[in-house]
XYZ file of C-alpha atoms in Angstrom:
303
model
C 59.923 80.555 90.992
C 62.586 78.900 93.141
C 66.350 79.142 93.022
C 69.050 77.624 95.163
C 70.722 79.379 98.059
C 74.394 80.325 98.208
C 75.346 76.808 99.333
C 73.539 75.350 96.325
C 71.716 72.724 98.381
C 68.336 74.059 99.458
C 65.920 75.712 97.002
C 64.463 79.001 98.151
C 61.940 81.372 96.641
C 63.034 84.326 94.532
C 61.725 86.707 97.188
C 63.781 85.068 99.946
C 66.874 85.096 97.737
C 66.382 88.790 97.014
C 65.947 89.621 100.703
C 69.136 87.747 101.594
C 71.250 89.979 99.339
C 73.124 92.632 101.359
C 71.892 96.183 101.113
C 74.384 97.781 98.681
C 74.263 94.862 96.249
C 70.476 94.732 96.474
C 70.083 98.442 95.746
C 72.534 98.306 92.823
C 70.812 95.260 91.319
C 67.367 96.818 91.704
C 68.394 100.077 90.051
C 70.148 98.268 87.197
C 67.166 96.043 86.435
C 64.723 98.955 86.760
C 66.800 101.087 84.392
C 66.956 98.334 81.780
C 63.228 97.691 82.143
C 62.418 101.367 81.604
C 64.577 101.403 78.498
C 63.044 98.178 77.177
C 59.558 99.676 77.591
C 60.787 102.846 75.841
C 59.839 104.966 78.818
C 63.405 106.216 79.107
C 65.892 106.501 76.275
C 69.466 105.228 76.712
C 70.603 108.472 75.061
C 69.513 110.353 78.173
C 71.504 108.011 80.442
C 74.965 107.685 78.912
C 77.999 109.631 80.111
C 78.293 112.940 78.263
C 80.718 115.424 79.773
C 79.364 118.351 77.726
C 75.778 117.678 78.831
C 76.911 117.392 82.430
C 79.032 120.547 82.478
C 77.000 122.867 80.259
C 73.440 121.550 80.523
C 73.724 120.432 84.142
C 72.365 116.970 83.412
C 73.953 115.661 86.571
C 71.945 112.420 86.638
C 74.232 111.122 83.896
C 76.979 110.753 86.525
C 74.903 107.956 88.073
C 72.750 106.515 85.311
C 75.715 105.553 83.117
C 76.652 102.993 85.829
C 73.132 101.488 85.813
C 72.587 100.634 82.156
C 74.114 97.313 81.010
C 72.292 97.026 77.714
C 68.905 95.550 76.893
C 67.778 92.104 78.010
C 69.781 89.310 76.436
C 72.587 86.797 77.007
C 75.188 89.531 77.472
C 72.932 91.255 79.983
C 72.576 88.022 82.000
C 76.360 87.653 82.187
C 76.734 91.236 83.371
C 74.130 90.729 86.107
C 75.730 87.458 87.177
C 79.154 89.024 87.704
C 77.636 92.115 89.301
C 75.593 90.188 91.881
C 78.197 87.497 92.547
C 81.283 89.593 93.185
C 79.515 92.606 94.618
C 77.839 90.301 97.127
C 81.050 88.401 97.898
C 82.850 91.630 98.680
C 80.045 93.040 100.814
C 79.485 89.816 102.792
C 83.110 88.770 103.271
C 85.832 91.337 102.598
C 83.704 94.261 103.836
C 81.612 92.348 106.365
C 80.349 94.817 108.968
C 81.898 97.687 106.951
C 79.073 98.725 104.656
C 80.205 102.340 104.604
C 83.715 101.298 103.518
C 82.271 99.178 100.712
C 80.144 102.055 99.455
C 83.202 104.293 99.611
C 85.105 101.780 97.447
C 82.379 101.978 94.798
C 82.361 105.771 94.937
C 86.160 105.868 94.704
C 86.202 103.576 91.671
C 83.330 105.442 90.028
C 85.145 108.739 90.491
C 88.346 107.422 88.884
C 86.352 106.103 85.924
C 84.383 109.317 85.553
C 87.575 111.382 85.416
C 89.125 109.109 82.770
C 85.976 108.511 80.703
C 86.228 111.692 78.560
C 89.730 110.699 77.445
C 88.738 107.121 76.576
C 85.485 107.922 74.767
C 83.369 105.496 76.829
C 79.711 106.094 77.598
C 78.524 103.418 80.029
C 80.750 102.494 82.956
C 78.693 99.781 84.672
C 80.740 96.908 83.262
C 83.968 98.662 84.286
C 82.704 98.976 87.859
C 81.787 95.282 87.881
C 85.256 94.406 86.599
C 86.790 96.511 89.361
C 84.935 94.420 91.944
C 86.175 91.229 90.290
C 89.738 92.540 90.479
C 89.538 93.554 94.153
C 87.927 90.270 95.176
C 90.444 88.152 93.268
C 93.474 89.874 94.777
C 92.013 89.655 98.281
C 91.589 85.872 97.847
C 94.813 85.017 96.098
C 94.975 81.399 97.297
C 91.586 80.288 95.961
C 91.822 77.764 93.138
C 89.550 78.419 90.155
C 88.776 76.749 86.853
C 87.680 78.197 83.522
C 85.278 75.971 81.590
C 86.716 73.027 83.480
C 89.887 73.161 81.346
C 92.171 75.922 82.614
C 93.012 75.902 86.328
C 94.433 78.991 87.994
C 94.425 80.952 91.231
C 92.054 83.845 91.877
C 94.425 86.746 90.983
C 94.467 85.518 87.366
C 90.676 85.688 87.055
C 90.481 89.283 85.678
C 93.073 88.500 83.028
C 91.358 85.271 81.998
C 88.079 87.146 81.598
C 89.850 89.906 79.674
C 91.375 87.448 77.207
C 88.050 85.651 76.868
C 86.275 88.940 76.037
C 88.900 89.928 73.446
C 88.598 86.537 71.758
C 84.891 87.227 71.290
C 85.579 90.617 69.732
C 84.907 92.919 72.693
C 87.004 95.996 73.339
C 89.410 95.643 76.275
C 89.147 99.328 77.183
C 86.226 98.912 79.593
C 87.824 95.991 81.403
C 91.216 97.671 81.593
C 89.571 100.737 83.083
C 88.096 98.522 85.798
C 91.491 96.898 86.360
C 93.123 100.319 86.755
C 90.530 101.563 89.264
C 90.590 98.264 91.171
C 94.379 98.140 91.362
C 94.580 101.747 92.548
C 92.070 101.112 95.317
C 93.684 97.804 96.312
C 97.116 99.402 96.539
C 95.981 102.444 98.557
C 93.714 100.460 100.869
C 95.923 97.477 101.735
C 99.403 97.569 100.208
C 100.465 101.152 100.914
C 99.475 101.041 104.628
C 101.387 97.765 104.950
C 104.510 99.273 103.339
C 104.475 102.803 104.784
C 102.258 102.400 107.811
C 100.035 105.277 106.616
C 96.414 104.858 105.517
C 95.550 107.355 102.794
C 91.966 106.295 102.113
C 89.553 107.254 104.889
C 85.826 106.685 104.633
C 84.025 110.019 105.221
C 82.149 110.275 108.481
C 78.999 111.212 106.549
C 78.951 107.759 104.940
C 79.633 106.075 108.262
C 76.688 107.889 109.836
C 74.376 106.357 107.206
C 75.238 102.826 108.297
C 76.227 103.376 111.934
C 73.326 101.259 113.236
C 74.167 98.299 110.985
C 77.943 98.468 111.374
C 77.978 99.111 115.111
C 78.972 96.125 117.202
C 76.568 95.194 119.981
C 77.503 96.961 123.194
C 77.721 95.068 126.439
C 75.228 96.260 129.012
C 76.866 97.284 132.263
C 75.076 95.741 135.212
C 75.650 97.294 138.608
C 75.837 95.367 141.821
C 72.543 96.867 142.959
C 70.775 95.326 139.951
C 72.038 91.893 140.940
C 71.126 91.937 144.657
C 69.201 88.818 145.672
C 65.602 89.124 146.762
C 65.324 89.814 150.461
C 62.597 88.667 152.849
C 60.431 91.716 153.691
C 59.600 90.269 157.125
C 63.231 90.038 158.179
C 64.310 92.509 160.886
C 66.148 95.542 159.607
C 69.769 95.813 160.782
C 70.826 99.051 162.486
C 72.149 101.811 160.247
C 75.810 101.382 159.436
C 75.812 97.773 160.580
C 75.706 95.032 158.000
C 74.406 91.652 158.982
C 74.138 88.563 156.855
C 70.707 87.525 155.688
C 69.077 85.026 158.033
C 65.799 83.209 158.179
C 63.383 85.271 160.322
C 61.570 82.098 161.395
C 64.698 80.408 162.731
C 64.941 80.221 166.542
C 66.919 82.926 168.232
C 70.374 81.548 168.992
C 70.685 83.945 171.938
C 67.606 82.481 173.622
C 68.916 78.955 173.490
C 71.390 77.426 175.857
C 73.169 74.202 175.193
C 71.912 71.141 176.991
C 73.713 70.829 180.290
C 74.452 67.672 182.218
C 72.620 67.965 185.543
C 75.326 65.877 187.168
C 78.121 68.166 185.927
C 79.700 70.541 188.456
C 78.140 73.969 188.807
C 80.098 76.408 186.662
C 78.881 79.260 188.924
C 80.783 77.931 191.950
C 83.194 80.436 193.509
C 86.624 80.457 192.039
C 89.111 78.281 193.930
C 86.459 75.991 195.390
C 85.936 72.726 193.726
C 83.163 70.406 194.714
C 83.891 66.710 194.586
C 81.961 64.732 192.104
C 79.237 62.920 193.964
C 76.709 60.492 192.776
C 73.315 61.914 193.678
C 71.911 58.412 193.922
C 74.533 57.161 196.359
C 73.323 56.842 200.007
C 74.256 59.552 202.455
C 76.877 58.133 204.807
C 75.470 60.225 207.673
C 72.267 58.233 207.709
C 73.444 54.769 206.832
C 71.567 52.041 208.749
C 73.182 49.480 211.068
C 75.913 51.907 211.948
C 77.156 51.311 215.563
C 76.595 54.116 217.994
C 79.220 54.890 220.512
C 78.036 55.007 224.110
C 79.025 57.825 226.314
């Protein structure tokens, strides 16, 4: 089976698509599908999964705190829509808004789930998975307020109106707005405390616990630059070169080059002797010129 990638241009296999999903979204999707599959095969009953405060407090069925977020109903059209919104907006948040901040994204889900769990007994709701998905839609839409969207190709609006358009659409089809409004409340509370309140007051109230950060420290850590010392970058040196005396640095030289101290510049043999005593200058003479003392045909004076 092949599907298209996020750009919608190149078909990829279902396995490659699944592996490309970021870790939190992938785990949530896997648990949701596995839970629905177990219920469809009647291995697990939905009655043992739903949120029941009395069973949690008095019978210590603590798994209900988690499983009520994993069951979205049995397989059907409504289930496909729930999975579409879950994967799409959970992945968009994890890849974009919380890119490189996996621990912060997990903390957002835990924060929203806690708010919903506290309010669930007063609202008489049993499965909170759709509310958590709606919370992610709300946070994404308000973080991308300038994106233009269209509903069924008829209604055009910006992203912050998306939760309200979906809410109206669900009410028109007879669904209760309580679940969606619960997601809106949790999403707005997180959005305000995470971004708006620090901008207004300069104080950040929500801090991701260090325990969560330690779980994803390898993934979220930025690559560190390796410090290279000067000794690691020294050029290769000729082992046959003479060693300079201790404490005396000499530039590298070719050991096979002639010794400059053993060479003297070419000297003109007809140039004056530089070793002549100071103050005595010898006249320049042509060594080939005849000696005037022995010139021939020179008259000799008679005594």
